Structure formats: structure tokens, C-alpha cells
Amino acid sequence: MDKKLYLYNTASRQKELFVPLHEEVGMYCCGPTVYNYAHIGNLRSYIFEDVVKRLLQSLGYKVKHVMNITDVGHLTSDADTGDDKMEKGAAREGKSVWDIAAFYTDVFKRNMRDLNISEPSLWVKATDHLPQMLEMIRELERKGFTYKTSDGLYFDTAKFPSYGDFARLDIENLQAGSRVDMGEKRRVTDFALWKFSPADKKRQMEWDSPWGKGFPGWHIECSAMSLAYLPQPIDIHCGGQDHVRVHHTNEIAQAEAATGKRFVKYWLHGEFLVIDNGKMAKSGEGFVTLDSVTKEGIAPLAYRMFCYTAHYRSPLMFSWDGLRAAAQGLANMKKLIAADALAAAGKAADEGIVDTLLRPFWEALCDDCNMPLAMGSLWNVLHDKTISAAEKCRAIERADSILALDLLKHYEAALNIQTINTGHVRYELVSKKAVDPATSEKIMGLISARNDAKLRKDYAAADAIRGQLREIGVEVKDLPGGKIQCIVNEK
Ligand code: AMP
Ligand code: ZN
């Protein structure tokens, strides 16, 4: 790894050099509660997490990315009072909780695809993991961290002395100034591990437990599911900044009390998308979904571009004008690239030059994912008339593996790019005009023969075949990732 990555760790309130604990980097991201559409504020958090993941992958790390789907237990109040958001959503729509969960999970996954947010390695659904949650609660009970009230089993935060450290909480003051109804809770910060089903109401989702029929608290879901799939300490845990004070503070308390080990090494939190200085929230006005963006004739990826106008740790003010300006910026960028792509067809880029061009881009990203700076450096490349079209295009191609803005779609449309997968070799034909079938077949035969020669380590034969390809006007380039590019020059 020749590039050093620095990430801001909420735990230390500092940028830290990223040194993973495991060969495969474990990354857990708090996923959606599927009782309603995700708003574009939620999606801002998932875009920032996707950039971090793509950056890690570009730097050569293998990443195991786990994301949960909360389909039970997230109450409308952080103080463990109020309704279960899922049951409330089901009542609102006159459907079952299971139907609501399935519907909004599908919509969420569609939003992710539309925004080019790559799928996690593993989706984990809360209702599929009751045994893991019950086991963690039992362990907490065995170790003396719980107490029972008439409405549930609670985590006793007084027994976990470092409880307030992560969020820098002043617990004494919180306790003194607490205006929330504490019920039978001993301390304002105590939270439910297991809630009992109300005696007077039949819940749609409930399970038996050693303490009584009920359902898990929201926080235990993430502690139990993350540790079920990722080795402890988990390398990276992400979420929106609202999770610092309660959800992640509680996740740490449960996981560390149950296991006696550190839970997570790097905590990353994204700032909010705001409207008129308030947070965009599912319950508030001005709730904008990705569907409402497309209804305005704005492509989802313009929203991804819009997110890059602010650092992920700065609030981003949403406005339709701002979003339209980002859409225009994206269109301008693609237009410039398409022009370069036409000029570059048939010319191979010098990868060393491209490395130099992209140095500021990588430096900005490796400094805690500074996206506005990274985008600025890319505009500089595009506007620089001294850089050849081939090198510009290649630089954009490599940058887009992080940006995921489909910057080369124009390029692919402007040229004829045909990707061919023969089973053991993957290559693309790049040409200004369509390649006729006989030439295409001839190229395929030669590429296969060259590949076989390379596998036999017969490099002289492989070079001779490269020469034969050149004779018919085809320049061969080995791209990173094993793909071969064949640039078919016009005769
Ligand atoms: P939820 O579905 O409410 O659990 O939220 C899903 C994710 O979106 C969490 O990581 C939240 O922290 C994050 N989030 C909620 N509101 C916003 C907002 N206005 N801007 C950015 N992220 C948000
Ligand atoms: Zn979570």
C-alpha cells in the first residue's frame, strides 16, 4: 500500500492513519429502518459510506461490508418510549409489518442502485437474528449489566463506567436536567435491551424470551449482528452523526460489556443534509425522496454529484437550485469527457502520466475523503489544455471507480466499445467504427492465443502475437484487474 489513508475517528476526535486490524477490512454500516421511504438525507450517509468503501478497495484492501435492515424495535423516541416505527408504519398504510418491511426494503435497494451505491457483501435483517440478540442479552444478564422493569429488560449504564466517553456526555448534568419520563429507569441513559409486548395490545412482531414475550431494542440489533459476521474489534463502523450520542454509545456499551473487548477501531460519522438549518427528517416537512428528485427531471447521479460539493463531515444545505447546479456540472463534465474520448480513440494513455495527473485527486481522498478538493483537482485535469485526450480519459476512468458518476457512459456511446468475455479472458474492443465480425473473430483468436502463451510463461510467443495484432491495426493494453483493451485503429 503506497498511499497512506487518514480518516477522522469520532472516538479520538482526530484524523488517524488507517491501519486495519484484519486482512479483510470489516465495515459495518447502520442501515435503514424500513417503515417509510429513505429521504435524500439518509442517502447522503450511504453515499459517503460508499465512497469510503470504494476508496479502500481502490487502495487494494479487501472489504467485507455488512449493512443491517431494521425491521423491528426502533421506537419513535430515543428514550425507549413511544411506538415501534414499524408497527406505526403498518397502521398508517393498513398493511402488515412484514409487507411494509419488504416494500420499503425493495425501494431502498432500488435507490441504492440508482445512486451507484455498491451492494454490501452482506445484508442482515434484524428479524432473522433473534437468537444472536437473545444470546448477547443473556450474556449481559450473566455479567450483571441488566435490570428488569415492568416494561422491559434494561442495560444498567451505571455499571459501565466509560459509558459517556464516546459521545463526551456529561451524565450528571443530563440526569439533573432530564425532562423525559424516566419511567422505572434508574438512570436517564439506561436503555432497553428487550421490551415486553404491551398487555393490552397484540403486536404483529413478538418473540418468546427468558424475560417475557416481546421484541428486541434497536441498539442490540447492531451490536449482535455486526459481531455475528465481522471479527472483533471491527475495523470500521459508520453512520450519520445523530447516532453518536445514543445508538452508537449504546452499541459500544453492550458489545464491550458482553465481550470484555474493544468493539470498533474507527468510527466514521457523516454530517446531515439540512434544510433551512434543520435536519431533513422522515417526520418533518421538506422530506425529499429520490423519486421526487427524478420527478423533477433530475437524474439520481446528479444528487450524488451534489453530495460531493461538501465534505462528508460538514452539513450540506439542500436546495433545488443547488441540486440543479450540480446536475449542470455533471452534464458539463460528461460533455468535456466525451469530446476528449473521441479525440483519444485509438490512442493508448501513458499510465505513468495518468498517475501523476491523479496525484492531487488521491491526496484529497486520502486526507479523510475530501471530496470537494478531489473534484476540484479533476476539473483542473479536464480544463488543462496541455494534457492529451488519452491521458485525460484514462484519468477520468480511474477516478470514476470512486466517484461512480458514470462519467464514461458518454464515452462508451461516442465510441464503439464492446466488452467480450470468452470465459478465460475478458477484453474490450475500442474503435471509432463498428468492428466487422470477421476482424472481431480474428482478434478474439489472437487474444486467446496470447493469453495461453502468457499462462505458459512463454513471453516471446506472447510478444510475437502482440506484433501480429499490431499488423492488423490493433493495439493491446493490459488494464488493471486483468482486463485487456484492444484499440482498433482505422486503416
Ligand atoms: P434511519 O433509517 O432513520 O435509521 O437512518 C438511516 C441513516 O441516515 C442513519 O445513518 C442516519 O444517521 C442517517 N440520517 C438521518 N437523517 C439524516 C440527514 N438529514 N442527513 C444525513 N444523514 C441522515
Ligand atoms: Zn446501528
PDB file of C-alpha atoms and ligand atoms in Angstrom, residues 30-33 35 39 41-42 44-46 49 74 85 218 239-243 270-274 279-282, ligand 1:
ATOM      1  CA  CYS A  30     -26.138   1.159  10.206  1.00  0.00           C
ATOM      2  CA  GLY A  31     -28.830   0.570   7.627  1.00  0.00           C
ATOM      3  CA  PRO A  32     -32.333   1.901   7.200  1.00  0.00           C
ATOM      4  CA  THR A  33     -35.388   1.392   9.357  1.00  0.00           C
ATOM      5  CA  TYR A  35     -41.080   1.886   7.702  1.00  0.00           C
ATOM      6  CA  HIS A  39     -35.095  10.624   2.264  1.00  0.00           C
ATOM      7  CA  GLY A  41     -30.558  12.960   3.767  1.00  0.00           C
ATOM      8  CA  ASN A  42     -30.387   9.276   4.672  1.00  0.00           C
ATOM      9  CA  ARG A  44     -26.251  11.188   1.764  1.00  0.00           C
ATOM     10  CA  SER A  45     -24.966   8.976   4.592  1.00  0.00           C
ATOM     11  CA  TYR A  46     -24.944   5.888   2.369  1.00  0.00           C
ATOM     12  CA  GLU A  49     -20.034   5.255   3.191  1.00  0.00           C
ATOM     13  CA  HIS A  74     -36.786   1.121  16.503  1.00  0.00           C
ATOM     14  CA  LYS A  85     -41.793   2.810  13.987  1.00  0.00           C
ATOM     15  CA  TRP A 218     -32.962  -1.288  18.352  1.00  0.00           C
ATOM     16  CA  GLY A 239     -23.476   6.038  10.439  1.00  0.00           C
ATOM     17  CA  GLY A 240     -24.961   9.504  10.493  1.00  0.00           C
ATOM     18  CA  GLN A 241     -23.818  11.855  13.262  1.00  0.00           C
ATOM     19  CA  ASP A 242     -27.153  11.575  15.112  1.00  0.00           C
ATOM     20  CA  HIS A 243     -26.068   8.068  16.095  1.00  0.00           C
ATOM     21  CA  GLY A 270     -21.453  11.704   8.242  1.00  0.00           C
ATOM     22  CA  GLU A 271     -22.985  15.139   8.804  1.00  0.00           C
ATOM     23  CA  PHE A 272     -26.559  15.929   7.926  1.00  0.00           C
ATOM     24  CA  LEU A 273     -28.263  17.132   4.846  1.00  0.00           C
ATOM     25  CA  VAL A 274     -30.131  20.142   6.159  1.00  0.00           C
ATOM     26  CA  LYS A 279     -32.119  18.305   9.724  1.00  0.00           C
ATOM     27  CA  MET A 280     -34.029  16.635   6.926  1.00  0.00           C
ATOM     28  CA  ALA A 281     -36.105  14.081   8.833  1.00  0.00           C
ATOM     29  CA  LYS A 282     -38.673  11.456   7.958  1.00  0.00           C
TER      30      LYS A 282
HETATM   31  P1  AMP B   1     -32.728   5.721   9.745  1.00  0.00           P
HETATM   32  O1  AMP B   1     -33.383   4.991   8.612  1.00  0.00           O
HETATM   33  O2  AMP B   1     -33.570   6.831  10.308  1.00  0.00           O
HETATM   34  O3  AMP B   1     -32.226   4.794  10.817  1.00  0.00           O
HETATM   35  O4  AMP B   1     -31.450   6.492   9.169  1.00  0.00           O
HETATM   36  C1  AMP B   1     -30.573   5.910   8.256  1.00  0.00           C
HETATM   37  C2  AMP B   1     -29.256   6.675   8.189  1.00  0.00           C
HETATM   38  O5  AMP B   1     -29.446   8.029   7.754  1.00  0.00           O
HETATM   39  C3  AMP B   1     -28.537   6.791   9.537  1.00  0.00           C
HETATM   40  O6  AMP B   1     -27.151   6.576   9.342  1.00  0.00           O
HETATM   41  C4  AMP B   1     -28.820   8.215   9.977  1.00  0.00           C
HETATM   42  O7  AMP B   1     -27.829   8.692  10.846  1.00  0.00           O
HETATM   43  C5  AMP B   1     -28.789   8.940   8.644  1.00  0.00           C
HETATM   44  N1  AMP B   1     -29.529  10.221   8.588  1.00  0.00           N
HETATM   45  C6  AMP B   1     -30.743  10.524   9.113  1.00  0.00           C
HETATM   46  N2  AMP B   1     -31.101  11.783   8.791  1.00  0.00           N
HETATM   47  C7  AMP B   1     -30.094  12.308   8.027  1.00  0.00           C
HETATM   48  C8  AMP B   1     -29.868  13.583   7.367  1.00  0.00           C
HETATM   49  N3  AMP B   1     -30.751  14.570   7.398  1.00  0.00           N
HETATM   50  N4  AMP B   1     -28.714  13.739   6.670  1.00  0.00           N
HETATM   51  C9  AMP B   1     -27.795  12.742   6.595  1.00  0.00           C
HETATM   52  N5  AMP B   1     -27.966  11.526   7.183  1.00  0.00           N
HETATM   53  C10 AMP B   1     -29.089  11.300   7.897  1.00  0.00           C
END
